[in-house]
């Protein structure tokens, strides 16, 4: 398996990956929705605000994650992890965790202070995320599953409560994603 940063040359295989993985797990409609979301994320996000990581096996992309810039009122450098996909045949083998750890190590080299995500707390706890309350850091949209609002600090310092609004990149500014 080869882990590397995402480049735009992988645009189409990445869209196909998300479409097939989410069609298999959530149904075809959700597969199309996530494929459109990922394409939008890659097209509309300033390259300096988007970090993708891919994992390849036999030169085929079998996993992909994206981190996009997340603006927080404290002024710290933050990114949010979303979405994540591992090809259906390769799930449950630790690939997703390896990919997330690879991404977090890269973010550390870029002096990123905080990483957020919104998802299953049991899964993301395996790579260091813990549930946070919105009194600590607000989410940019009302959360349908507040238990899934998660974060971790990469600089070793505890996350301090911050008052004020947060801002995600344009592709994530869709209330139905939250
Ligand atoms: C969720 C996903 C990214 C996990 O990647 P993976 O490579 O299959 O997971 P790993 O092998 O790294 O981790 C497996 C562990 O996580 C758990 N796990 C896997 N998917 C999970 C999920 N959706 N929710 C909770 N736990 C999950 C497994 O039970 C396993 O736990 P164990 O180590 O205690 O046995 C992958 O299964 C996937 O792409 N699923 C469909 C798309 C999706 O739901 N993406 C996440 C939302 S964006």
Coordinates of N, CA, C and O and ligand atoms in Angstrom, one line a residue:
X1 N 0.8 -1.2 0.0 CA 0.0 0.0 0.0 C 0.9 1.2 0.0 O 1.9 1.3 0.7
X2 N 0.4 2.2 -0.8 CA 1.2 3.5 -0.9 C 0.3 4.6 -0.4 O -0.7 4.9 -1.0
X3 N 0.8 5.4 0.6 CA 0.1 6.6 1.0 C 0.7 7.8 0.4 O 2.0 7.9 0.4
X4 N -0.1 8.7 0.0 CA 0.5 10.0 -0.6 C -0.5 11.1 -0.5 O -1.7 10.8 -0.2
X5 N -0.1 12.3 -0.8 CA -1.0 13.4 -0.9 C -1.8 13.4 -2.2 O -1.3 12.9 -3.2
X6 N -3.0 13.9 -2.1 CA -3.9 14.0 -3.3 C -3.3 15.0 -4.3 O -2.9 16.1 -3.8
X7 N -3.4 14.7 -5.6 CA -3.1 15.7 -6.6 C -4.3 15.7 -7.5 O -5.0 14.7 -7.7
X8 N -4.6 16.8 -8.2 CA -5.8 17.0 -9.1 C -5.8 15.9 -10.2 O -6.9 15.6 -10.7
X9 N -4.7 15.3 -10.5 CA -4.6 14.3 -11.6 C -5.5 13.1 -11.1 O -5.9 12.3 -12.0
X10 N -5.7 13.0 -9.8 CA -6.5 11.8 -9.3 C -8.0 12.2 -9.2 O -8.8 11.5 -8.6
X11 N -8.4 13.3 -9.7 CA -9.8 13.8 -9.6 C -10.8 12.8 -9.9 O -11.7 12.4 -9.1
X12 N -10.7 12.2 -11.1 CA -11.8 11.2 -11.5 C -11.8 10.0 -10.7 O -12.9 9.5 -10.2
X13 N -10.6 9.3 -10.5 CA -10.7 8.1 -9.7 C -11.2 8.4 -8.3 O -11.9 7.5 -7.7
X14 N -10.9 9.5 -7.7 CA -11.4 9.9 -6.4 C -12.9 10.0 -6.4 O -13.6 9.5 -5.5
X15 N -13.5 10.7 -7.4 CA -14.9 10.8 -7.5 C -15.6 9.4 -7.6 O -16.5 9.1 -6.9
X16 N -15.0 8.6 -8.4 CA -15.5 7.2 -8.6 C -15.4 6.4 -7.3 O -16.3 5.6 -7.0
X17 N -14.3 6.6 -6.6 CA -14.2 5.9 -5.3 C -15.3 6.2 -4.3 O -16.0 5.3 -3.8
X18 N -15.6 7.5 -4.1 CA -16.6 8.0 -3.2 C -18.0 7.5 -3.7 O -18.8 7.1 -2.9
X19 N -18.2 7.6 -5.0 CA -19.5 7.1 -5.6 C -19.7 5.7 -5.3 O -20.8 5.3 -4.8
X20 N -18.7 4.8 -5.6 CA -19.0 3.4 -5.4 C -19.1 3.0 -3.9 O -19.9 2.2 -3.5
X21 N -18.2 3.6 -3.1 CA -18.2 3.2 -1.6 C -19.5 3.6 -1.0 O -20.1 2.8 -0.3
X22 N -20.0 4.8 -1.2 CA -21.2 5.3 -0.6 C -22.5 4.7 -1.2 O -23.5 4.5 -0.6
X23 N -22.4 4.3 -2.5 CA -23.5 3.6 -3.2 C -23.7 2.3 -2.5 O -24.8 1.8 -2.2
X24 N -22.6 1.6 -2.2 CA -22.6 0.3 -1.5 C -23.1 0.4 -0.1 O -23.9 -0.5 0.4
X25 N -22.7 1.4 0.6 CA -23.0 1.5 2.1 C -24.3 2.2 2.3 O -25.0 1.9 3.3
X26 N -24.7 3.2 1.5 CA -25.9 4.0 1.8 C -26.9 4.0 0.7 O -27.9 4.7 0.8
X27 N -26.6 3.4 -0.4 CA -27.5 3.4 -1.5 C -27.1 4.4 -2.6 O -26.3 5.3 -2.4
X28 N -27.6 4.1 -3.8 CA -27.2 4.8 -5.0 C -27.4 6.4 -5.0 O -26.5 7.1 -5.4
X29 N -28.5 6.8 -4.4 CA -28.8 8.2 -4.3 C -27.7 8.9 -3.5 O -27.1 9.9 -3.9
X30 N -27.3 8.3 -2.3 CA -26.3 8.9 -1.5 C -24.9 8.8 -2.2 O -24.1 9.7 -2.0
X31 N -24.7 7.8 -3.0 CA -23.5 7.7 -3.7 C -23.3 8.9 -4.7 O -22.2 9.4 -4.8
X32 N -24.4 9.2 -5.3 CA -24.4 10.4 -6.3 C -24.2 11.7 -5.5 O -23.4 12.6 -5.9
X33 N -24.9 11.8 -4.3 CA -24.8 13.0 -3.5 C -23.3 13.2 -3.1 O -22.7 14.3 -3.2
X34 N -22.7 12.2 -2.6 CA -21.3 12.3 -2.1 C -20.3 12.5 -3.2 O -19.4 13.3 -3.1
X35 N -20.6 11.9 -4.4 CA -19.7 12.1 -5.5 C -19.8 13.6 -5.9 O -18.7 14.2 -6.2
X36 N -21.0 14.2 -6.0 CA -21.1 15.6 -6.3 C -20.4 16.5 -5.3 O -19.7 17.5 -5.6
X37 N -20.6 16.1 -4.0 CA -20.0 16.9 -2.9 C -18.4 16.9 -3.1 O -17.8 18.0 -3.0
X38 N -17.9 15.7 -3.3 CA -16.4 15.6 -3.4 C -15.9 16.4 -4.6 O -14.8 17.1 -4.5
X39 N -16.6 16.3 -5.7 CA -16.2 17.0 -6.9 C -16.2 18.5 -6.7 O -15.3 19.2 -7.0
X40 N -17.3 18.9 -6.0 CA -17.4 20.3 -5.7 C -16.3 20.8 -4.8 O -15.7 21.9 -4.9
X41 N -16.0 20.0 -3.8 CA -14.9 20.3 -2.8 C -13.6 20.5 -3.6 O -12.8 21.4 -3.3
X42 N -13.3 19.6 -4.5 CA -12.0 19.6 -5.2 C -11.9 20.8 -6.2 O -10.9 21.4 -6.4
X43 N -13.1 21.2 -6.8 CA -13.2 22.3 -7.8 C -13.2 23.6 -7.1 O -12.5 24.6 -7.6
X44 N -13.9 23.8 -6.0 CA -14.2 25.1 -5.5 C -13.2 25.6 -4.4 O -13.2 26.7 -4.0
X45 N -12.5 24.6 -3.9 CA -11.6 25.0 -2.7 C -10.2 25.4 -3.2 O -9.6 24.8 -4.0
X46 N -9.8 26.6 -2.6 CA -8.5 27.1 -2.9 C -7.5 26.0 -2.5 O -7.6 25.4 -1.4
X47 N -6.5 25.6 -3.4 CA -5.6 24.6 -3.1 C -4.9 24.7 -1.7 O -4.6 23.7 -1.0
X48 N -4.7 25.9 -1.2 CA -4.0 26.0 0.1 C -5.0 25.8 1.3 O -4.6 25.7 2.4
X49 N -6.3 25.6 0.9 CA -7.3 25.3 1.9 C -7.8 23.8 1.9 O -8.7 23.5 2.6
X50 N -7.1 23.0 1.0 CA -7.6 21.6 0.9 C -6.4 20.7 0.9 O -5.4 20.9 0.1
X51 N -6.4 19.7 1.8 CA -5.4 18.7 1.8 C -6.1 17.3 1.7 O -6.9 17.0 2.5
X52 N -5.7 16.6 0.6 CA -6.3 15.3 0.5 C -5.2 14.2 0.6 O -4.0 14.5 0.4
X53 N -5.5 13.1 1.1 CA -4.6 12.0 1.2 C -5.2 10.7 0.5 O -6.4 10.5 0.7
X54 N -4.4 10.0 -0.2 CA -4.9 8.8 -0.9 C -4.0 7.6 -0.5 O -2.9 7.7 -0.2
X55 N -4.6 6.4 -0.6 CA -3.9 5.2 -0.5 C -4.1 4.4 -1.7 O -5.3 4.2 -2.2
X56 N -3.0 3.9 -2.3 CA -3.1 3.1 -3.5 C -2.6 1.6 -3.2 O -1.7 1.4 -2.4
X57 N -3.3 0.7 -3.9 CA -2.8 -0.7 -3.9 C -2.8 -1.1 -5.4 O -3.8 -0.9 -6.1
X58 N -1.7 -1.6 -5.9 CA -1.5 -2.0 -7.3 C -1.9 -0.8 -8.2 O -2.6 -1.0 -9.2
X59 N -1.5 0.4 -7.8 CA -1.7 1.6 -8.6 C -3.2 2.0 -8.7 O -3.5 2.8 -9.6
X60 N -4.0 1.5 -7.9 CA -5.4 1.8 -7.9 C -5.7 2.5 -6.5 O -5.3 2.0 -5.5
X61 N -6.5 3.6 -6.6 CA -6.8 4.3 -5.3 C -7.9 3.5 -4.6 O -9.0 3.3 -5.1
X62 N -7.6 3.1 -3.4 CA -8.5 2.3 -2.6 C -9.0 3.1 -1.3 O -9.8 2.6 -0.6
X63 N -8.5 4.3 -1.1 CA -9.0 5.1 0.0 C -8.6 6.5 -0.2 O -7.6 6.9 -0.8
X64 N -9.4 7.4 0.4 CA -9.2 8.8 0.2 C -9.8 9.6 1.4 O -10.9 9.2 1.8
X65 N -9.1 10.6 1.9 CA -9.7 11.5 2.9 C -9.4 13.0 2.5 O -8.4 13.2 1.8
X66 N -10.2 13.9 2.9 CA -9.9 15.3 2.7 C -10.0 16.1 4.0 O -10.9 15.8 4.8
X67 N -9.1 17.0 4.1 CA -9.1 18.0 5.2 C -9.3 19.4 4.5 O -8.5 19.7 3.6
X68 N -10.3 20.1 5.0 CA -10.4 21.5 4.4 C -10.3 22.5 5.5 O -10.6 22.2 6.7
X69 N -9.9 23.7 5.1 CA -9.6 24.8 6.2 C -10.9 25.1 6.9 O -12.0 25.2 6.4
X70 N -10.7 25.3 8.2 CA -11.8 25.6 9.1 C -11.4 26.8 9.9 O -10.4 26.7 10.7
X71 N -12.1 27.9 9.8 CA -11.7 29.1 10.4 C -12.4 29.2 11.8 O -13.6 29.1 11.9
X72 N -11.5 29.3 12.8 CA -12.0 29.4 14.2 C -11.7 30.7 14.8 O -10.8 31.4 14.4
X73 N -12.6 31.2 15.8 CA -12.4 32.5 16.3 C -11.1 32.8 17.1 O -10.7 33.9 17.2
X74 N -10.5 31.7 17.6 CA -9.2 31.9 18.3 C -8.1 32.3 17.4 O -7.0 32.7 17.9
X75 N -8.2 32.2 16.1 CA -7.2 32.5 15.2 C -6.2 31.3 15.0 O -5.2 31.4 14.2
X76 N -6.4 30.2 15.6 CA -5.5 29.1 15.4 C -5.7 28.5 14.0 O -6.8 28.7 13.4
X77 N -4.7 27.8 13.5 CA -4.9 27.1 12.2 C -5.6 25.8 12.4 O -5.2 24.9 13.2
X78 N -6.7 25.7 11.7 CA -7.6 24.5 11.9 C -8.0 23.9 10.5 O -8.2 24.7 9.6
X79 N -8.2 22.6 10.5 CA -8.8 22.0 9.3 C -9.9 21.0 9.8 O -9.9 20.6 11.0
X80 N -10.8 20.7 8.9 CA -11.8 19.7 9.2 C -11.7 18.5 8.3 O -11.5 18.7 7.1
X81 N -11.8 17.3 8.9 CA -11.7 16.1 8.1 C -13.1 15.7 7.6 O -14.0 15.4 8.4
X82 N -13.3 15.6 6.3 CA -14.5 15.2 5.7 C -14.4 15.3 4.2 O -13.9 16.3 3.7
X83 N -14.8 14.3 3.4 CA -15.2 13.0 3.9 C -14.1 11.9 3.9 O -12.9 12.3 3.6
X84 N -14.5 10.7 4.2 CA -13.5 9.6 4.3 C -14.1 8.4 3.5 O -15.3 8.1 3.7
X85 N -13.4 7.7 2.7 CA -13.9 6.5 2.1 C -12.7 5.5 1.9 O -11.6 5.9 1.5
X86 N -13.1 4.3 2.2 CA -12.2 3.1 1.9 C -13.0 2.2 1.0 O -14.1 1.9 1.3
X87 N -12.4 1.7 -0.1 CA -13.1 0.8 -1.0 C -13.7 -0.4 -0.3 O -13.1 -0.9 0.7
X88 N -14.9 -0.7 -0.7 CA -15.7 -1.7 0.0 C -15.0 -3.0 0.3 O -15.0 -3.5 1.5
X89 N -14.2 -3.4 -0.6 CA -13.5 -4.7 -0.5 C -12.3 -4.6 0.5 O -11.9 -5.6 1.0
X90 N -11.9 -3.4 0.8 CA -10.7 -3.2 1.7 C -11.1 -2.7 3.1 O -10.2 -2.3 3.9
X91 N -12.4 -2.6 3.4 CA -12.8 -2.1 4.7 C -12.5 -3.1 5.8 O -12.5 -4.3 5.6
X92 N -12.3 -2.5 7.0 CA -12.1 -3.3 8.2 C -10.7 -3.9 8.3 O -10.5 -4.7 9.2
X93 N -9.8 -3.4 7.5 CA -8.4 -3.9 7.6 C -7.4 -2.8 8.1 O -6.2 -3.0 8.0
X94 N -8.0 -1.8 8.6 CA -7.1 -0.7 9.2 C -6.7 0.4 8.2 O -5.9 1.3 8.6
X95 N -7.2 0.3 7.0 CA -6.7 1.2 5.9 C -7.2 2.7 6.3 O -6.4 3.6 6.2
X96 N -8.5 2.8 6.7 CA -9.0 4.1 7.1 C -8.2 4.8 8.2 O -7.8 5.9 8.1
X97 N -7.8 4.0 9.2 CA -7.0 4.5 10.3 C -5.6 4.9 9.9 O -5.1 6.0 10.3
X98 N -5.0 4.1 9.0 CA -3.7 4.5 8.5 C -3.7 5.8 7.7 O -2.8 6.6 7.8
X99 N -4.8 5.9 6.9 CA -4.9 7.1 6.1 C -5.1 8.3 6.9 O -4.5 9.4 6.7
X100 N -5.9 8.2 8.0 CA -6.2 9.4 8.8 C -4.9 9.7 9.6 O -4.5 10.9 9.7
X101 N -4.2 8.7 10.1 CA -2.9 9.0 10.8 C -1.9 9.7 9.9 O -1.2 10.6 10.3
X102 N -1.8 9.2 8.7 CA -0.9 9.8 7.7 C -1.3 11.3 7.5 O -0.4 12.2 7.5
X103 N -2.6 11.5 7.3 CA -3.0 12.9 7.2 C -2.7 13.8 8.4 O -2.2 14.9 8.2
X104 N -2.9 13.3 9.6 CA -2.7 14.1 10.8 C -1.2 14.4 10.9 O -0.8 15.5 11.3
X105 N -0.3 13.4 10.6 CA 1.1 13.7 10.6 C 1.5 14.8 9.7 O 2.3 15.6 10.0
X106 N 0.9 14.7 8.5 CA 1.2 15.8 7.5 C 0.7 17.2 8.0 O 1.4 18.1 7.9
X107 N -0.5 17.2 8.6 CA -1.0 18.5 9.1 C -0.1 19.0 10.1 O 0.1 20.2 10.2
X108 N 0.5 18.1 11.0 CA 1.5 18.6 12.0 C 2.7 19.3 11.3 O 3.1 20.3 11.8
X109 N 3.1 18.8 10.2 CA 4.3 19.4 9.5 C 3.9 20.7 9.0 O 4.8 21.5 8.6
X110 N 2.6 21.0 8.8 CA 2.1 22.3 8.2 C 1.7 23.2 9.4 O 1.0 24.2 9.1
X111 N 2.1 22.9 10.6 CA 1.8 23.7 11.8 C 0.3 23.9 12.0 O -0.2 25.0 12.4
X112 N -0.5 22.9 11.7 CA -1.9 23.0 12.0 C -2.1 22.7 13.5 O -1.5 21.7 14.0
X113 N -2.9 23.5 14.1 CA -3.1 23.4 15.6 C -4.3 22.5 15.9 O -4.2 21.7 16.9
X114 N -5.4 22.6 15.2 CA -6.6 21.8 15.6 C -7.2 21.1 14.4 O -7.2 21.7 13.2
X115 N -7.8 19.9 14.6 CA -8.5 19.2 13.5 C -9.9 18.8 14.1 O -10.0 18.3 15.2
X116 N -10.9 19.1 13.3 CA -12.2 18.8 13.6 C -12.8 17.7 12.7 O -12.2 17.5 11.6
X117 N -13.8 17.0 13.1 CA -14.6 16.2 12.2 C -16.0 16.0 12.7 O -16.3 16.5 13.8
X118 N -16.8 15.5 11.9 CA -18.2 15.3 12.3 C -18.6 13.9 11.8 O -18.7 13.6 10.6
X119 N -18.7 12.9 12.8 CA -19.0 11.6 12.4 C -19.1 10.7 13.6 O -19.4 11.1 14.7
X120 N -18.9 9.4 13.3 CA -19.1 8.4 14.4 C -18.0 8.5 15.5 O -16.8 8.2 15.2
X121 N -18.4 8.9 16.7 CA -17.3 9.1 17.8 C -16.5 7.8 18.0 O -15.3 7.9 18.3
X122 N -17.1 6.6 17.9 CA -16.4 5.4 18.2 C -15.3 5.2 17.1 O -14.2 4.7 17.5
X123 N -15.6 5.4 15.9 CA -14.6 5.2 14.8 C -13.5 6.3 15.0 O -12.3 5.9 15.0
X124 N -13.8 7.5 15.1 CA -12.8 8.6 15.0 C -12.0 8.6 16.3 O -10.9 9.2 16.3
X125 N -12.5 8.0 17.4 CA -11.7 8.0 18.7 C -10.4 7.2 18.4 O -9.4 7.4 19.1
X126 N -10.5 6.2 17.5 CA -9.3 5.4 17.2 C -8.1 6.2 16.7 O -7.0 5.7 16.7
X127 N -8.4 7.4 16.1 CA -7.3 8.2 15.6 C -7.2 9.6 16.4 O -6.8 10.6 15.9
X128 N -7.7 9.5 17.7 CA -7.4 10.7 18.6 C -8.5 11.7 18.7 O -8.3 12.7 19.4
X129 N -9.6 11.6 18.0 CA -10.7 12.6 18.1 C -11.5 12.3 19.3 O -11.8 11.2 19.6
X130 N -11.9 13.4 20.0 CA -12.8 13.2 21.1 C -14.0 14.2 20.9 O -13.9 15.2 20.3
X131 N -15.2 13.8 21.5 CA -16.4 14.6 21.3 C -16.1 16.0 22.0 O -15.5 16.1 23.0
X132 N -16.6 17.0 21.3 CA -16.5 18.4 21.9 C -17.9 18.9 22.0 O -18.8 18.6 21.2
X133 N -18.1 19.8 23.0 CA -19.4 20.4 23.1 C -19.4 21.8 22.3 O -18.3 22.4 22.2
X134 N -20.5 22.2 21.8 CA -20.5 23.4 21.1 C -20.2 24.7 21.9 O -20.0 25.7 21.4
X135 N -20.3 24.5 23.3 CA -19.8 25.6 24.1 C -18.3 25.8 24.1 O -17.8 26.8 24.4
X136 N -17.6 24.7 23.6 CA -16.2 24.8 23.4 C -15.9 25.5 22.1 O -15.2 26.5 22.0
X137 N -16.4 24.9 21.0 CA -16.2 25.5 19.7 C -17.5 25.2 18.9 O -18.0 24.1 18.8
X138 N -18.1 26.3 18.4 CA -19.4 26.2 17.7 C -19.2 25.5 16.3 O -18.1 25.7 15.7
X139 N -20.2 24.7 15.9 CA -20.2 24.2 14.5 C -20.8 25.3 13.6 O -21.5 26.2 14.1
X140 N -20.4 25.2 12.3 CA -20.9 26.3 11.5 C -22.4 26.2 11.1 O -23.0 27.2 10.6
X141 N -23.0 25.1 11.3 CA -24.4 24.9 11.0 C -25.0 24.1 12.1 O -24.3 23.4 12.9
X142 N -26.4 24.1 12.3 CA -27.0 23.3 13.3 C -26.7 21.8 13.1 O -26.7 21.3 11.9
X143 N -26.3 21.1 14.1 CA -25.9 19.7 14.0 C -27.1 18.8 14.2 O -27.8 18.9 15.2
X144 N -27.3 17.9 13.3 CA -28.4 16.9 13.4 C -28.0 15.8 14.4 O -28.9 15.2 15.1
X145 N -26.7 15.6 14.6 CA -26.2 14.6 15.6 C -25.1 15.2 16.4 O -23.9 15.0 16.1
X146 N -25.4 16.0 17.4 CA -24.4 16.8 18.2 C -23.3 15.9 18.7 O -22.2 16.3 18.9
X147 N -23.6 14.6 19.0 CA -22.7 13.6 19.5 C -21.5 13.4 18.6 O -20.4 13.0 19.0
X148 N -21.7 13.7 17.3 CA -20.7 13.5 16.3 C -19.7 14.7 16.1 O -18.9 14.6 15.2
X149 N -19.9 15.7 16.9 CA -19.0 16.9 16.7 C -17.7 16.6 17.5 O -17.7 16.5 18.7
X150 N -16.6 16.4 16.8 CA -15.3 15.9 17.3 C -14.1 16.8 17.0 O -14.2 17.5 16.0
X151 N -13.1 16.7 17.8 CA -11.9 17.5 17.5 C -10.7 16.9 18.2 O -10.8 16.0 19.1
X152 N -9.5 17.3 17.8 CA -8.3 17.0 18.5 C -7.3 18.1 18.3 O -7.4 18.8 17.3
X153 N -6.4 18.3 19.3 CA -5.4 19.3 19.2 C -4.1 18.6 18.7 O -3.8 17.5 19.2
X154 N -3.4 19.2 17.8 CA -2.2 18.6 17.3 C -0.9 19.2 17.9 O 0.2 18.7 17.7
X155 N -1.1 20.3 18.7 CA 0.0 21.0 19.3 C 0.2 20.6 20.7 O 1.1 21.2 21.4
X156 N -0.5 19.6 21.2 CA -0.3 19.1 22.6 C -1.0 20.0 23.6 O -1.1 19.6 24.8
X157 N -1.6 21.1 23.2 CA -2.3 22.0 24.2 C -3.8 21.7 24.1 O -4.4 21.4 23.1
X158 N -4.4 21.7 25.3 CA -5.9 21.5 25.3 C -6.6 22.5 24.5 O -6.2 23.7 24.5
X159 N -7.7 22.1 23.9 CA -8.5 23.1 23.2 C -9.2 24.0 24.2 O -9.9 23.6 25.1
X160 N -9.1 25.3 24.0 CA -9.7 26.3 24.9 C -11.0 26.7 24.4 O -11.2 26.8 23.1
X161 N -12.0 27.0 25.3 CA -13.3 27.4 24.8 C -13.1 28.7 24.0 O -12.3 29.6 24.4
X162 N -13.8 28.8 22.9 CA -13.8 30.0 22.1 C -15.2 30.5 21.7 O -16.0 29.7 21.3
X163 N -15.4 31.8 21.9 CA -16.7 32.3 21.6 C -16.7 32.9 20.2 O -15.6 33.5 19.8
X164 N -17.7 32.8 19.5 CA -17.7 33.4 18.1 C -18.0 32.3 17.1 O -18.1 31.1 17.4
X165 N -18.2 32.8 15.9 CA -18.6 31.8 14.8 C -17.4 31.1 14.2 O -16.3 31.6 14.2
X166 N -17.7 30.0 13.6 CA -16.7 29.3 12.8 C -17.1 29.2 11.3 O -18.3 29.5 11.0
X167 N -16.1 29.0 10.5 CA -16.5 29.0 9.0 C -15.8 27.9 8.3 O -14.6 27.7 8.5
X168 N -16.6 27.1 7.5 CA -16.0 26.1 6.7 C -15.8 26.6 5.3 O -16.3 27.6 4.9
X169 N -15.2 25.7 4.4 CA -15.1 26.1 3.0 C -16.5 26.0 2.3 O -17.4 25.3 2.8
X170 N -16.6 26.6 1.1 CA -17.9 26.7 0.5 C -18.6 25.4 0.2 O -19.8 25.3 0.4
X171 N -17.8 24.4 -0.2 CA -18.4 23.1 -0.5 C -19.1 22.5 0.7 O -20.1 21.7 0.6
X172 N -18.6 22.8 1.9 CA -19.2 22.3 3.2 C -20.4 23.2 3.7 O -21.0 22.8 4.7
X173 N -20.6 24.3 3.0 CA -21.7 25.2 3.5 C -23.0 24.7 2.9 O -23.6 25.4 2.1
X174 N -23.4 23.6 3.3 CA -24.7 23.0 2.9 C -25.3 22.4 4.2 O -24.8 21.4 4.7
X175 N -26.3 23.0 4.7 CA -26.9 22.5 6.0 C -27.2 21.1 6.0 O -27.2 20.4 7.1
X176 N -27.5 20.5 4.8 CA -27.9 19.0 4.8 C -26.7 18.1 5.1 O -26.9 16.9 5.5
X177 N -25.5 18.7 5.1 CA -24.3 17.9 5.4 C -24.1 17.8 6.9 O -23.3 17.0 7.4
X178 N -24.8 18.6 7.6 CA -24.5 18.8 9.1 C -25.7 18.2 9.9 O -25.7 18.0 11.0
Ligands
LIG1 C1 -15.8 4.3 7.7 C2 -14.5 3.8 6.9 C3 -13.8 5.0 6.3 C4 -13.6 3.1 7.9 O1 -12.4 2.7 7.2 P1 -11.9 1.2 7.4 O2 -10.6 1.1 6.7 O3 -13.0 0.2 6.9 O4 -11.8 1.1 8.9 P2 -10.5 0.6 9.8 O5 -10.2 -0.8 9.2 O6 -9.4 1.6 9.8 O7 -11.1 0.5 11.2 C5 -11.9 -0.6 11.5 C6 -12.5 -0.4 12.9 O8 -13.4 0.7 12.8 C7 -14.7 0.2 13.0 N1 -15.5 0.8 12.0 C8 -15.4 0.8 10.7 N2 -16.3 1.5 10.1 C9 -17.0 2.1 11.1 C10 -18.1 2.9 11.1 N3 -18.8 3.4 10.0 N4 -18.6 3.3 12.3 C11 -18.0 2.9 13.5 N5 -17.0 2.0 13.5 C12 -16.5 1.6 12.3 C13 -14.6 -1.3 12.9 O9 -15.6 -1.9 13.7 C14 -13.2 -1.6 13.3 O10 -13.1 -1.6 14.7 P3 -12.1 -2.6 15.5 O11 -10.7 -2.2 15.0 O12 -12.3 -2.3 16.9 O13 -12.5 -4.0 15.1 C15 -14.9 2.8 5.8 O14 -15.5 1.6 6.3 C16 -15.9 3.4 4.7 O15 -15.4 4.0 3.8 N6 -17.2 3.3 5.0 C17 -18.2 3.8 4.0 C18 -18.2 5.3 4.0 C19 -18.3 6.0 5.3 O16 -19.1 5.6 6.1 N7 -17.4 7.0 5.5 C20 -17.4 7.7 6.8 C21 -18.2 8.9 6.7 S1 -17.5 10.2 5.7

